[in-house]
Tab-separated table of C-alpha atoms in Angstrom:
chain	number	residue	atom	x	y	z
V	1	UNK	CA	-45.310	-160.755	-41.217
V	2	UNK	CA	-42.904	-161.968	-43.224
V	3	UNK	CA	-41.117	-158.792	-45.780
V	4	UNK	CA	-37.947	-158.522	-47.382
V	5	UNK	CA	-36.184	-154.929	-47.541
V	6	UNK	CA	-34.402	-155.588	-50.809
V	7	UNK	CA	-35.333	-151.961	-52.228
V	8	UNK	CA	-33.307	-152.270	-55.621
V	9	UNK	CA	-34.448	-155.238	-56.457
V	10	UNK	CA	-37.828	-155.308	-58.183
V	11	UNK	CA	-40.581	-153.037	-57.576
V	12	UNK	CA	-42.774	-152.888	-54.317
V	13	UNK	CA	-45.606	-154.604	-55.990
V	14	UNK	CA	-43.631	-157.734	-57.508
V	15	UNK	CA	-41.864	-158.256	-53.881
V	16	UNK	CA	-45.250	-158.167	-52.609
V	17	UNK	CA	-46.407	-160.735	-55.022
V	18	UNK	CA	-43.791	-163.082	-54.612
V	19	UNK	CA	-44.396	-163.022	-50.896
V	20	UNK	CA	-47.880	-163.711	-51.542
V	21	UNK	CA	-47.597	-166.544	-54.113
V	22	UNK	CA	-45.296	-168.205	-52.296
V	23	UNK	CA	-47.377	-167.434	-48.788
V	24	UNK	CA	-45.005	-165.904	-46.521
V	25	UNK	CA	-48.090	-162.909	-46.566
V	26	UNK	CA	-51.076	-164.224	-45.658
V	27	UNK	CA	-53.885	-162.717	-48.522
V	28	UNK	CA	-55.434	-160.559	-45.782
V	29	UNK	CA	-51.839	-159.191	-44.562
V	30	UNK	CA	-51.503	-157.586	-48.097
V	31	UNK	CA	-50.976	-153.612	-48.434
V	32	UNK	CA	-53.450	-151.300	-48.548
V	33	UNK	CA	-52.526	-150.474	-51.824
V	34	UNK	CA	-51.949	-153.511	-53.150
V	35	UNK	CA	-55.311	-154.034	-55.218
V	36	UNK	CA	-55.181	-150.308	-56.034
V	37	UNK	CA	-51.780	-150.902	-57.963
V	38	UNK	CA	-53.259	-153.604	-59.985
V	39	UNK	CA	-55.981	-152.186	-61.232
V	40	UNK	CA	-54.150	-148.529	-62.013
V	41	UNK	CA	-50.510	-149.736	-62.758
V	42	UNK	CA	-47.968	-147.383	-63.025
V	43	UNK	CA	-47.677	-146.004	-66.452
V	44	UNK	CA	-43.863	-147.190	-67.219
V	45	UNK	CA	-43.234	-149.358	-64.163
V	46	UNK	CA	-39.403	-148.709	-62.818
V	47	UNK	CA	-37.320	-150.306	-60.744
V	48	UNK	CA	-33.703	-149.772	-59.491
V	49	UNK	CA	-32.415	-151.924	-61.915
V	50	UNK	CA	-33.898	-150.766	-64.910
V	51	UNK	CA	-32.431	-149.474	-67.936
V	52	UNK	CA	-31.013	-145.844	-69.164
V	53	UNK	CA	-34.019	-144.467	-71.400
V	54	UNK	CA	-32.112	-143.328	-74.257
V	55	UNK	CA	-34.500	-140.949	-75.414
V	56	UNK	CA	-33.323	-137.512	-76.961
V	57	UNK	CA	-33.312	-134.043	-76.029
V	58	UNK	CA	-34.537	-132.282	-79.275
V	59	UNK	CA	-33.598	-128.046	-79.118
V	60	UNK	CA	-37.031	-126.113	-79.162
V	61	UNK	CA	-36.301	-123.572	-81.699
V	62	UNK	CA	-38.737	-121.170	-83.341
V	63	UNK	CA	-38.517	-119.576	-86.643
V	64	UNK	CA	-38.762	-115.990	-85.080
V	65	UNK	CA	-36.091	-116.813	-82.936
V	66	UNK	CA	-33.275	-115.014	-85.701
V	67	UNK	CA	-35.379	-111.994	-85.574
V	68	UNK	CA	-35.617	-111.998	-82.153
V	69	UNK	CA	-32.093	-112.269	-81.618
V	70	UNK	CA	-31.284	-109.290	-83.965
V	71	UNK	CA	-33.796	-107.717	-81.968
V	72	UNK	CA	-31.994	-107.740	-78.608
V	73	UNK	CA	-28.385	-107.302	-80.195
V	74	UNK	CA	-29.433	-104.101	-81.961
V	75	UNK	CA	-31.575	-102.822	-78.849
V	76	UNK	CA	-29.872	-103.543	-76.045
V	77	UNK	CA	-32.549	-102.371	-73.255
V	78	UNK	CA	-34.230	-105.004	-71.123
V	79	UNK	CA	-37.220	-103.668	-69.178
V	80	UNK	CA	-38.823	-105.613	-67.105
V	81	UNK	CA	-41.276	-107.899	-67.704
V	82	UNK	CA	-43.670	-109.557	-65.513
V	83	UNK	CA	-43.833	-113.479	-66.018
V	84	UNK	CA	-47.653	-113.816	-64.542
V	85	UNK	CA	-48.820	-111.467	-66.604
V	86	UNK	CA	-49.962	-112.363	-69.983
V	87	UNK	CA	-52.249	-109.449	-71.067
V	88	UNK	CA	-49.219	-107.037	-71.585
V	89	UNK	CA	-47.043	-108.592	-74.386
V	90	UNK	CA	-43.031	-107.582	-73.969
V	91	UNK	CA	-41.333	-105.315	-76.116
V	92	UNK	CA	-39.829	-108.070	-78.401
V	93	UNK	CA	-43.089	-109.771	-78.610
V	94	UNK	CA	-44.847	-106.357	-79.943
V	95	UNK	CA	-41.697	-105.836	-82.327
V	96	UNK	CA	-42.184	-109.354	-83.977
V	97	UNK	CA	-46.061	-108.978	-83.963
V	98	UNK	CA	-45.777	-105.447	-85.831
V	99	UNK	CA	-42.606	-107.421	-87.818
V	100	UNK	CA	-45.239	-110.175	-89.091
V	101	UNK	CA	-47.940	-108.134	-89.769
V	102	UNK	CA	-45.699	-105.478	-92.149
V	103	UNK	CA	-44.304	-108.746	-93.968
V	104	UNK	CA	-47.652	-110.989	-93.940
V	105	UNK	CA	-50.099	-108.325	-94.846
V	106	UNK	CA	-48.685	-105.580	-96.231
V	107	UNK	CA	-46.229	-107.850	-98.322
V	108	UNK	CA	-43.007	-105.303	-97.219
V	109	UNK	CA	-39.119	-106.889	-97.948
V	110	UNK	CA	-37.629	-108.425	-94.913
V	111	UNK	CA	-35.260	-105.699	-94.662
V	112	UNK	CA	-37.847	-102.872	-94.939
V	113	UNK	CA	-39.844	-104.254	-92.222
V	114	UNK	CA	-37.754	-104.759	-89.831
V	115	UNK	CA	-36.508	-101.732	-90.243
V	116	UNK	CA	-39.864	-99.950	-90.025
V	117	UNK	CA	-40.905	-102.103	-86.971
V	118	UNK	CA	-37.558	-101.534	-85.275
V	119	UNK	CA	-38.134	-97.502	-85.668
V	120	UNK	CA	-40.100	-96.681	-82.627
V	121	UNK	CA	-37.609	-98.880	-80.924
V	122	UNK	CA	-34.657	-96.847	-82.514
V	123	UNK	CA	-36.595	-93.896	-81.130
V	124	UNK	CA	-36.525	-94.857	-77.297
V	125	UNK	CA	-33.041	-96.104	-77.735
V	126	UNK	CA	-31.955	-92.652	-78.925
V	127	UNK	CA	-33.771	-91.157	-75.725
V	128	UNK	CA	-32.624	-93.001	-73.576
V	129	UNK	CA	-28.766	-92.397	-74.525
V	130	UNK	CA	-29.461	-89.136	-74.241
V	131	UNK	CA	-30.906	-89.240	-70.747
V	132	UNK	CA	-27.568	-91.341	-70.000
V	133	UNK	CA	-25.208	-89.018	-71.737
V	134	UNK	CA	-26.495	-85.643	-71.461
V	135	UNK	CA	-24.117	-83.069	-73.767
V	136	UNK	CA	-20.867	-82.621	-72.044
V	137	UNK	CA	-21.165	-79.134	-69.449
V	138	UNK	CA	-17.955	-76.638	-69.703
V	139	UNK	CA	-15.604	-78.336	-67.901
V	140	UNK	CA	-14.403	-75.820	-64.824
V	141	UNK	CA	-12.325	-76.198	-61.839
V	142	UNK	CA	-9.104	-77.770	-62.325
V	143	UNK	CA	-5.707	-76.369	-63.348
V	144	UNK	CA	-4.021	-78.599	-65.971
V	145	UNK	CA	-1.109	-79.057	-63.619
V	146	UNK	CA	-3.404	-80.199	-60.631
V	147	UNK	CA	-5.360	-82.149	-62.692
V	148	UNK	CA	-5.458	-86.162	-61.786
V	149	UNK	CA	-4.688	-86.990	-65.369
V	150	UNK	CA	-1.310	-85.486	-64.954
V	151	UNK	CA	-0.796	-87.177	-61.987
V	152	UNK	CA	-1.727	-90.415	-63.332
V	153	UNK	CA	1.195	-92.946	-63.888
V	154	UNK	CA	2.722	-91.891	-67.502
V	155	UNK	CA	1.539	-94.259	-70.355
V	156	UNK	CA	4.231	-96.279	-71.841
V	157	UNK	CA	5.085	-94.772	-75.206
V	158	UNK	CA	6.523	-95.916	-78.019
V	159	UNK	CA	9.737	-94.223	-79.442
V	160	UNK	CA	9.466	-92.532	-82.788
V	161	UNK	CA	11.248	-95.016	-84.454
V	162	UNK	CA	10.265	-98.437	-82.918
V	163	UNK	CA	6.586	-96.601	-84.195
V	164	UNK	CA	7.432	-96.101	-87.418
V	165	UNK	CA	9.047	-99.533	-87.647
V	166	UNK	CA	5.666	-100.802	-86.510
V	167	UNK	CA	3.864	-98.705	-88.973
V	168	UNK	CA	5.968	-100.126	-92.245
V	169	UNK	CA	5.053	-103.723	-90.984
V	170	UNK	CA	1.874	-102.673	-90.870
V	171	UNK	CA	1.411	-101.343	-94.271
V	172	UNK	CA	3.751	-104.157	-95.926
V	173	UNK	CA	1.316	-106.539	-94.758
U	1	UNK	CA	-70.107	-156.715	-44.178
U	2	UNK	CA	-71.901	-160.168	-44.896
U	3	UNK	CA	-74.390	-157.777	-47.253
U	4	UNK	CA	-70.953	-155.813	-49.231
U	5	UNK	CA	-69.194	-159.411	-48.907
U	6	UNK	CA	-72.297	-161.773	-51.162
U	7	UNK	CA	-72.267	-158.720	-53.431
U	8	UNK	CA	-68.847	-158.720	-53.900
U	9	UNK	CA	-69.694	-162.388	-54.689
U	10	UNK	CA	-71.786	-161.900	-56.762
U	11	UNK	CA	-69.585	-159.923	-59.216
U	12	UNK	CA	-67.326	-162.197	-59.426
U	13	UNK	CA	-69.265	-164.188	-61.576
U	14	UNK	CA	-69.903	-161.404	-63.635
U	15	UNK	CA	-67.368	-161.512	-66.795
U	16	UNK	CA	-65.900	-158.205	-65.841
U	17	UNK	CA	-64.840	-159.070	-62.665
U	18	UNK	CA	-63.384	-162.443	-63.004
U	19	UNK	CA	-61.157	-160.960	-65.995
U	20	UNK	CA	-59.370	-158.941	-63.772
U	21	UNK	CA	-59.342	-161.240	-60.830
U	22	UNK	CA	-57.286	-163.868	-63.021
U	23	UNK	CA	-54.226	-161.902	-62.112
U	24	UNK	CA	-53.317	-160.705	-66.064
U	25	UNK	CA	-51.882	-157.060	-65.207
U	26	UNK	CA	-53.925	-155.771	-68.278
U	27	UNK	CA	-54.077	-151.895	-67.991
U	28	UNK	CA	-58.293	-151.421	-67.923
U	29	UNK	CA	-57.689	-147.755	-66.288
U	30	UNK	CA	-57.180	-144.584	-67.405
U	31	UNK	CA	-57.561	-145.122	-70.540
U	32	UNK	CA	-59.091	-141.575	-71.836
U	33	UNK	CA	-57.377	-138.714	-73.171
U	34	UNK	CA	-55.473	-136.554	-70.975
U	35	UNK	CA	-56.995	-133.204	-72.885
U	36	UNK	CA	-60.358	-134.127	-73.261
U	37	UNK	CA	-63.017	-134.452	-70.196
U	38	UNK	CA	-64.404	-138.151	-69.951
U	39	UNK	CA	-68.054	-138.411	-69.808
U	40	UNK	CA	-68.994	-138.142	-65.965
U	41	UNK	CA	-69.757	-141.445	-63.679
U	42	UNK	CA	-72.642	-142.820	-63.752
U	43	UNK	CA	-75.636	-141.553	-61.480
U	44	UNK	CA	-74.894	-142.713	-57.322
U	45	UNK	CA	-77.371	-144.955	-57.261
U	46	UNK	CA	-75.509	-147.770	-60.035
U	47	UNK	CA	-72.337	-147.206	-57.764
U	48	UNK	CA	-71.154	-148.790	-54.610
U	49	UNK	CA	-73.099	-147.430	-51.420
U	50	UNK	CA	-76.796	-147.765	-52.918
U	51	UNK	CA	-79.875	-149.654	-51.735
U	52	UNK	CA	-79.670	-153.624	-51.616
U	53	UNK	CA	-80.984	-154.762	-54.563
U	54	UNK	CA	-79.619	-152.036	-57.532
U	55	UNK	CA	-76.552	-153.100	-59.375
U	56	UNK	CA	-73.445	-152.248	-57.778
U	57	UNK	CA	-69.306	-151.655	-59.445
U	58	UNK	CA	-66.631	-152.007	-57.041
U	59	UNK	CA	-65.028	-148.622	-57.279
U	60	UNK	CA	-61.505	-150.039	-58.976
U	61	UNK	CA	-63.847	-151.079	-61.856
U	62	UNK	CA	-64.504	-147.780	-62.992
U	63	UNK	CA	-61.235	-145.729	-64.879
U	64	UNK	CA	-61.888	-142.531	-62.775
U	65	UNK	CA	-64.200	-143.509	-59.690
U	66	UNK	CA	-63.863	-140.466	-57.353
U	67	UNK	CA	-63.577	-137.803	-61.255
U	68	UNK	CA	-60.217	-136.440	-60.240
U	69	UNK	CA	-59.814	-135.233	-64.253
U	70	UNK	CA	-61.963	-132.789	-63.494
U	71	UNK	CA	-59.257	-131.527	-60.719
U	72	UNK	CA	-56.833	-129.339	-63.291
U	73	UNK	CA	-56.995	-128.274	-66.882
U	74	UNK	CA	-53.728	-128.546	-68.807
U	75	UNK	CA	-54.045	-124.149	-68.428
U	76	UNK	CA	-54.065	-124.648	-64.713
U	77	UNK	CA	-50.165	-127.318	-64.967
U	78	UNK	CA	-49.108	-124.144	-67.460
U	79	UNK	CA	-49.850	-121.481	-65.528
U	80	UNK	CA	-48.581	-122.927	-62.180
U	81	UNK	CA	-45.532	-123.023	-63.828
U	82	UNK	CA	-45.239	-127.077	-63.502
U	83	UNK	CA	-43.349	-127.214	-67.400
U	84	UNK	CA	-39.990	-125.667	-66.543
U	85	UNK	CA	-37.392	-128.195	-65.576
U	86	UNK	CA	-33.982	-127.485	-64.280
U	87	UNK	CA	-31.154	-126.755	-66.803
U	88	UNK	CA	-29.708	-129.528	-69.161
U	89	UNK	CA	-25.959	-130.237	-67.271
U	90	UNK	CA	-28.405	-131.583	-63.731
U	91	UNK	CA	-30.657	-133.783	-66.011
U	92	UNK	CA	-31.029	-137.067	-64.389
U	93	UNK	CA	-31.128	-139.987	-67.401
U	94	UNK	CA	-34.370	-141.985	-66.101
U	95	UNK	CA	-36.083	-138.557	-66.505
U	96	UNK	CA	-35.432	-138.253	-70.331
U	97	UNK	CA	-38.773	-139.926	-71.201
U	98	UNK	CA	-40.853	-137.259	-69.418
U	99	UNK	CA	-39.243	-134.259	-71.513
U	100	UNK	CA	-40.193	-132.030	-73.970
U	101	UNK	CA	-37.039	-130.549	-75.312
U	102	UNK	CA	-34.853	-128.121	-74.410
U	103	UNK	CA	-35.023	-124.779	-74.765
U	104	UNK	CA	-32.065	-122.523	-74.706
U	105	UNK	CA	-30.748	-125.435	-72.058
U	106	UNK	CA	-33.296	-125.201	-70.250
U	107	UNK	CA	-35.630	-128.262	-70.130
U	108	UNK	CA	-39.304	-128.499	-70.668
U	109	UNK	CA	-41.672	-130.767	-69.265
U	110	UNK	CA	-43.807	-132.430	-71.603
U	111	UNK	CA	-47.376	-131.456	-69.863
U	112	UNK	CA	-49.219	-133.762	-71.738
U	113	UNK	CA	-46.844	-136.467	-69.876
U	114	UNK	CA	-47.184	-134.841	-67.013
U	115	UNK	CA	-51.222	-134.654	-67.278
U	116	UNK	CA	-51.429	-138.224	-67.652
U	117	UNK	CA	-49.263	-139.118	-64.359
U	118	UNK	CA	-50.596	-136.554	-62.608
U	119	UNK	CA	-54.530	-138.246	-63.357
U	120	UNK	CA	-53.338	-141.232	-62.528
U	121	UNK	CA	-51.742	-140.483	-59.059
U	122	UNK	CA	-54.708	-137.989	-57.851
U	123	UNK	CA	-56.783	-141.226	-58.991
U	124	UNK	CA	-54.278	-143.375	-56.558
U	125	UNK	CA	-54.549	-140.913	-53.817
U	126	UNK	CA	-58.233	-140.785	-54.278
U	127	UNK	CA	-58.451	-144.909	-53.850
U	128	UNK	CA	-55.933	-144.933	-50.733
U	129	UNK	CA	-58.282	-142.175	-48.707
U	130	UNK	CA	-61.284	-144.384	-49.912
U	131	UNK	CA	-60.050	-147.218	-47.989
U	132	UNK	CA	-59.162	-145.176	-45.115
U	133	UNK	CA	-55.808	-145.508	-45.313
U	134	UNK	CA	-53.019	-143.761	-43.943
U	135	UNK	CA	-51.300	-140.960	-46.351
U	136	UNK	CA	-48.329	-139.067	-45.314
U	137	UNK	CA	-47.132	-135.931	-47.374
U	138	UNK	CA	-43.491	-135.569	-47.466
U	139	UNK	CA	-41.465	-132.312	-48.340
U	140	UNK	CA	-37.718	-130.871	-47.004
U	141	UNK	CA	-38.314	-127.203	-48.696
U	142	UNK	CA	-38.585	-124.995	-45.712
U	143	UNK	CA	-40.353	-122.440	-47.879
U	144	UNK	CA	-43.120	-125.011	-48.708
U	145	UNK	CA	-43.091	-127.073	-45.379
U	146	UNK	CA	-46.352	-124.226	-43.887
U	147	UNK	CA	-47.920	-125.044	-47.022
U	148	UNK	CA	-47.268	-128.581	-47.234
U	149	UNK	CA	-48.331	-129.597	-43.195
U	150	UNK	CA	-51.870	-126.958	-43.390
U	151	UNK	CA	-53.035	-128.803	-46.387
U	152	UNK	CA	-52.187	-132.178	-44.884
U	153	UNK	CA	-54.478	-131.102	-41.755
U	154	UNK	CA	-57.043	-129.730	-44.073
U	155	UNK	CA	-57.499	-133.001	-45.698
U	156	UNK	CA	-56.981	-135.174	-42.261
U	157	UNK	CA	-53.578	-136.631	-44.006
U	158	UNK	CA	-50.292	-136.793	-42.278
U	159	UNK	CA	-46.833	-134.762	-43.137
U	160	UNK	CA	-43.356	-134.982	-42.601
U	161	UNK	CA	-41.629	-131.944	-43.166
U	162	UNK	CA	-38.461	-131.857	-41.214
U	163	UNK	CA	-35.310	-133.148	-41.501
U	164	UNK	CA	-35.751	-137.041	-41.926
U	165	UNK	CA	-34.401	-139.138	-39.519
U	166	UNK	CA	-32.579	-142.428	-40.672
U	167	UNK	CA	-34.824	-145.544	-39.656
U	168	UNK	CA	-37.942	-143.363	-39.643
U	169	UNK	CA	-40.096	-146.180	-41.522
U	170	UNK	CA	-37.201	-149.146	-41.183
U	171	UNK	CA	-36.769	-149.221	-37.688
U	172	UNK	CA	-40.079	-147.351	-35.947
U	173	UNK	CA	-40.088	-149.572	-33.395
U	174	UNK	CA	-37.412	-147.947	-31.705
U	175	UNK	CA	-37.544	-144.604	-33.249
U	176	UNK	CA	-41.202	-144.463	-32.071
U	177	UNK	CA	-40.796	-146.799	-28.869
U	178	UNK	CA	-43.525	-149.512	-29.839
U	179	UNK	CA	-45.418	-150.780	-32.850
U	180	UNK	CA	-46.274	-148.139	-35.202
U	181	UNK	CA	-48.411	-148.337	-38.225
U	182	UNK	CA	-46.941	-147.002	-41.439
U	183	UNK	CA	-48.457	-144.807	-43.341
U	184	UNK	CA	-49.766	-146.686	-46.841
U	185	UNK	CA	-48.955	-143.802	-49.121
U	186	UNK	CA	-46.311	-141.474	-49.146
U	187	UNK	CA	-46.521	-138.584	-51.352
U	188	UNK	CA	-43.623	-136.553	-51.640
U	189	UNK	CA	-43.868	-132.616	-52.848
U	190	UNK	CA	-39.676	-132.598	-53.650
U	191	UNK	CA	-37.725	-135.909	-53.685
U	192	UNK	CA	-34.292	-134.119	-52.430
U	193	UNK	CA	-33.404	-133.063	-49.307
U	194	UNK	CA	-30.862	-130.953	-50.384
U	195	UNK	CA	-29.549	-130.030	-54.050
U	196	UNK	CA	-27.628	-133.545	-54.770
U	197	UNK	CA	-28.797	-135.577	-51.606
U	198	UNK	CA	-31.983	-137.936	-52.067
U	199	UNK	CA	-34.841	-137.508	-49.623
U	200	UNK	CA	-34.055	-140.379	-47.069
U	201	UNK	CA	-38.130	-141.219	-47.552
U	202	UNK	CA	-37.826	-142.766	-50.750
U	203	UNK	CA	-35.324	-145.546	-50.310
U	204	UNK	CA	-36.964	-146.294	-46.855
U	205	UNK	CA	-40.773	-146.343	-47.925
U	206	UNK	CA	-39.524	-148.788	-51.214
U	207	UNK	CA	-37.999	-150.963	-48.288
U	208	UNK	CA	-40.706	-150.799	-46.564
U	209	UNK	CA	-42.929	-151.669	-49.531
U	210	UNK	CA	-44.769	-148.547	-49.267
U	211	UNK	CA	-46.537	-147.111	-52.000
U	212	UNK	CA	-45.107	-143.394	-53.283
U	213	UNK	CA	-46.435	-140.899	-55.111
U	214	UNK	CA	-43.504	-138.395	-55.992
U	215	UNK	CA	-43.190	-135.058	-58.056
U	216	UNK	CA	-39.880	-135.457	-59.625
U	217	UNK	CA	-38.584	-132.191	-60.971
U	218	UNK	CA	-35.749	-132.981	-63.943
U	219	UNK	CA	-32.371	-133.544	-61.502
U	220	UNK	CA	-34.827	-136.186	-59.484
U	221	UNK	CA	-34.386	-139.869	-59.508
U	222	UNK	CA	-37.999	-141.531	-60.320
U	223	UNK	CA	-36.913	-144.897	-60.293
U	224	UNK	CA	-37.857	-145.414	-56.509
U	225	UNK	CA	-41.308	-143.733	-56.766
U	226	UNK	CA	-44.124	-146.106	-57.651
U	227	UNK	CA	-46.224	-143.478	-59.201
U	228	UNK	CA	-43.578	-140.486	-60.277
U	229	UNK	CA	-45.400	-137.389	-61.383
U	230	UNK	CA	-43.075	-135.406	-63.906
U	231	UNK	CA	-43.221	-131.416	-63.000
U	232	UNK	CA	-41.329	-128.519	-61.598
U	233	UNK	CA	-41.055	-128.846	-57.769
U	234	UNK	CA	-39.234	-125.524	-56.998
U	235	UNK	CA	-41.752	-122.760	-57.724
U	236	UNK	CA	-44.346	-121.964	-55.121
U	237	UNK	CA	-47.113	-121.888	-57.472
U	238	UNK	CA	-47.014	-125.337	-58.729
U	239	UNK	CA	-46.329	-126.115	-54.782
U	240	UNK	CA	-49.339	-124.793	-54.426
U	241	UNK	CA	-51.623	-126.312	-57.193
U	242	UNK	CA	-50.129	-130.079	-55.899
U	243	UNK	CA	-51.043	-129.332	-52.479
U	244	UNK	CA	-54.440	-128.216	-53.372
U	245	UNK	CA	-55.131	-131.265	-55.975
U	246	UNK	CA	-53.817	-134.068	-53.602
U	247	UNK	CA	-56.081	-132.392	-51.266
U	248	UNK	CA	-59.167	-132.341	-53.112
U	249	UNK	CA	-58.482	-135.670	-54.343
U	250	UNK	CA	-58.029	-137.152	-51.061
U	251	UNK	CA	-61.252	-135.464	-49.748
U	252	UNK	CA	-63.392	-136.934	-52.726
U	253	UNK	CA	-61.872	-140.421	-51.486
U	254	UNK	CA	-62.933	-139.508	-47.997
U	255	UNK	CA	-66.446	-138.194	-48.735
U	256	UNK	CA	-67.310	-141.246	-51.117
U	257	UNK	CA	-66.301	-143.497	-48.143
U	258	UNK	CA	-68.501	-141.636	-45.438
U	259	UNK	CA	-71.313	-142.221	-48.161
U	260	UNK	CA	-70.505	-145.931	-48.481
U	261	UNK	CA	-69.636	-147.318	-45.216
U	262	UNK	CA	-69.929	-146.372	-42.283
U	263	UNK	CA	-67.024	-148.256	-40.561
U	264	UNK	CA	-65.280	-151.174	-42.861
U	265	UNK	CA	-65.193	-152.123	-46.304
U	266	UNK	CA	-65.377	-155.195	-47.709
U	267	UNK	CA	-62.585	-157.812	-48.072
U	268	UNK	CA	-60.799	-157.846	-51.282
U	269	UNK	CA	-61.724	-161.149	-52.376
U	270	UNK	CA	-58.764	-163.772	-53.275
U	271	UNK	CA	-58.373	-164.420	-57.069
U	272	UNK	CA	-58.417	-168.270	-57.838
U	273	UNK	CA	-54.666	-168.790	-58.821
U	274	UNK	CA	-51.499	-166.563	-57.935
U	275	UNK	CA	-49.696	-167.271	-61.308
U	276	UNK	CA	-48.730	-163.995	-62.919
């Protein structure tokens, strides 16, 4: 059977064509597929040669999507969240739903409500610091002369004067 | 065969038929919404495969023959994952059609795009296993390649899941020592073989003037693939859902054809003139 294995040039079913119109393929030598392609084309037929689509990448943006950036810079705790699970909403998602409902329904300021919404947030964050950071215990054990600070390399120090010279540029400026 | 052959015949006086057979590639497929369901084909007995005598449609006459629609919901592409492309810097260009937008650089796959191509190759796949022909599923993901080879024997197709070896389909006659037959449709589950490479499959089947069915993920080439099907090809789960619609799809095909014949079907017949 007669083929050509010209891949970039056209597409499989107008190589196939030509071969039959011109009756290198015999009509009952034709692909399989070849009566299924014309009656189901491909939806935008491609081939090798055919041109850059131009089309343009539009940004998806929402309108929450300032809140929920203010969100995450002012609480900056990520827990996790499960992607195949759509019943639980995240934390942000709560935030903004309790954020919409304060300004939609009970007609707050923007400022008030996220302020109110962010609360229990503000209250978690707070915990959690403390559960970082617990108050400092009474430091005990070292002598001051033993202790690694003093052993660290000395800081370099300005001189008195080349400080206060810094300090009058400073405050001319 | 004389029987399918005079009916065949017989159709192509019909005004349907001999519309189509005059070789105008007017689209008369899949022409119904990709959100809503299409009514369901008619009862068995107006279709192909009924007693002598009752009216009879060859199967490429109908939009959606074998009512692979039915297969998926636009829920089932979302929750498989199938609408998260790659991030903007790997975009290939030919893929900029099939794209939502991009979110945060990340791209989106337009799943009402995707819907559409997606119909339309189950439908292709469907045809193909209807006329017993040979389909090959092709994947390099050694994650997916358990997935991709039990659903292939599951559905009596073929699959190719190893490393692919140059001349596989271009020179089988001495890869394979003798005359092989090539499989009619390839369907590939990830068109790379490795993050930048091409899958060696898709170049050879288009030489070979095989028909492809290919899910291109965003950094994919779908010039090559006769039927591209936009959609994420990385995560498991939409791994998963393409196995198991290809599957079902092909097994439909299969079914309808042990209902219809029991060994051959008919002849295509010739169209009058070969002018395009």
């Amino acid at each position: 059977m007669a083929s050509n294995r010209f891949e970039k040039i056209g597409t499989i079913y107008s190589r196939i064509t030509g071969l039959l119109r011109a009756g290198a393929t015999k009509w009952e030598n034709k692909p399989l597929w070849y009566n299924v392609y014309r009656a189901f084309p491909p939806l935008n037929e491609t081939s090798f040669g055919s041109p850059v689509p131009d089309t343009p990448i539009r940004n998806i943006f929402y309108a929450e999507d300032k809140l929920r950036a203010k969100f995450h810079k002012d609480y900056r705790m990520l827990s996790a969240v499960r992607l195949d699970d759509r019943s639980t909403p995240s934390e942000c998602q709560t935030f903004i739903q309790e954020y919409k409902a304060l300004v939609e329904e009970k007609g707050k300021a923007e400022k008030d409500a996220y302020s109110e919404a962010f609360s229990p947030f503000q209250k978690k964050l707070k915990a959690e610091m403390k559960k970082q950071h617990p108050p400092e215990a009474e430091e005990v054990g070292f002598d001051s002369e033993e202790s690694p600070r003093s052993e660290a390399a000395p800081q370099e120090r300005l001189s008195e004067k080349d400080a206060k010279e810094l300090y009058t540029d400073i405050f001319k400026k | 065969m004389n029987r399918i052959s005079r009916i065949f015949k017989s159709h192509l006086i019909s005004d349907q038929f001999t519309k189509c057979n005059s070789w105008s590639r007017k689209r008369w497929a899949l022409s119904y919404s990709t959100q809503t369901q299409p009514a369901e084909a008619e009862s068995t007995s107006d279709l192909i495969g009924s007693k002598e005598g009752t009216k009879r449609v060859s199967p490429l006459m109908h939009e959606d023959f074998f009512n692979v629609h039915s297969l998926f919901t636009m829920n089932d592409l979302f929750d498989a994952r199938v609408h998260y492309g790659h991030k903007e810097g790997s975009l290939n260009n030919f893929m900029r059609p099939y794209i939502f937008g991009s979110r945060l650089e990340h791209l989106i796959f337009d799943l009402d795009k995707t819907a559409e191509h997606l119909r339309l190759a189950l439908n292709i796949a469907a045809h193909i296993a209807y006329r017993d022909g040979i389909i090959l599923f092709i994947g390099q993901t050694p994650q997916n390649a358990h997935l991709i080879e039990a659903t292939a024997k599951e559905c009596g197709a073929y699959a190719h899941t190893r490393l692919f070896q140059k001349g596989l389909f271009s020179n089988s006659t001495t890869v394979f020592n003798g005359i092989t037959r090539l499989p009619d449709l390839c369907i590939f589950f990830n068109t790379l073989s490795t993050v930048l490479e091409e899958h060696r499959g898709v170049a050879e089947a288009a030489k070979m003037n095989i028909a492809t069915i290919g899910i291109v993920d965003t950094n994919c080439d779908p010039r090559l693939i006769t039927y591209p099907v936009p959609g994420n090809d990385d995560s498991p789960v939409s791994q998963e859902l393409y196995c198991k619609l290809f599957k079902a799809a092909i097994l439909k095909g299969q079914e309808r054809r042990r209902l219809d014949f029991r060994k051959t079907i008919a002849e295509d017949p010739k169209p009058v003139d070969l002018s395009e």
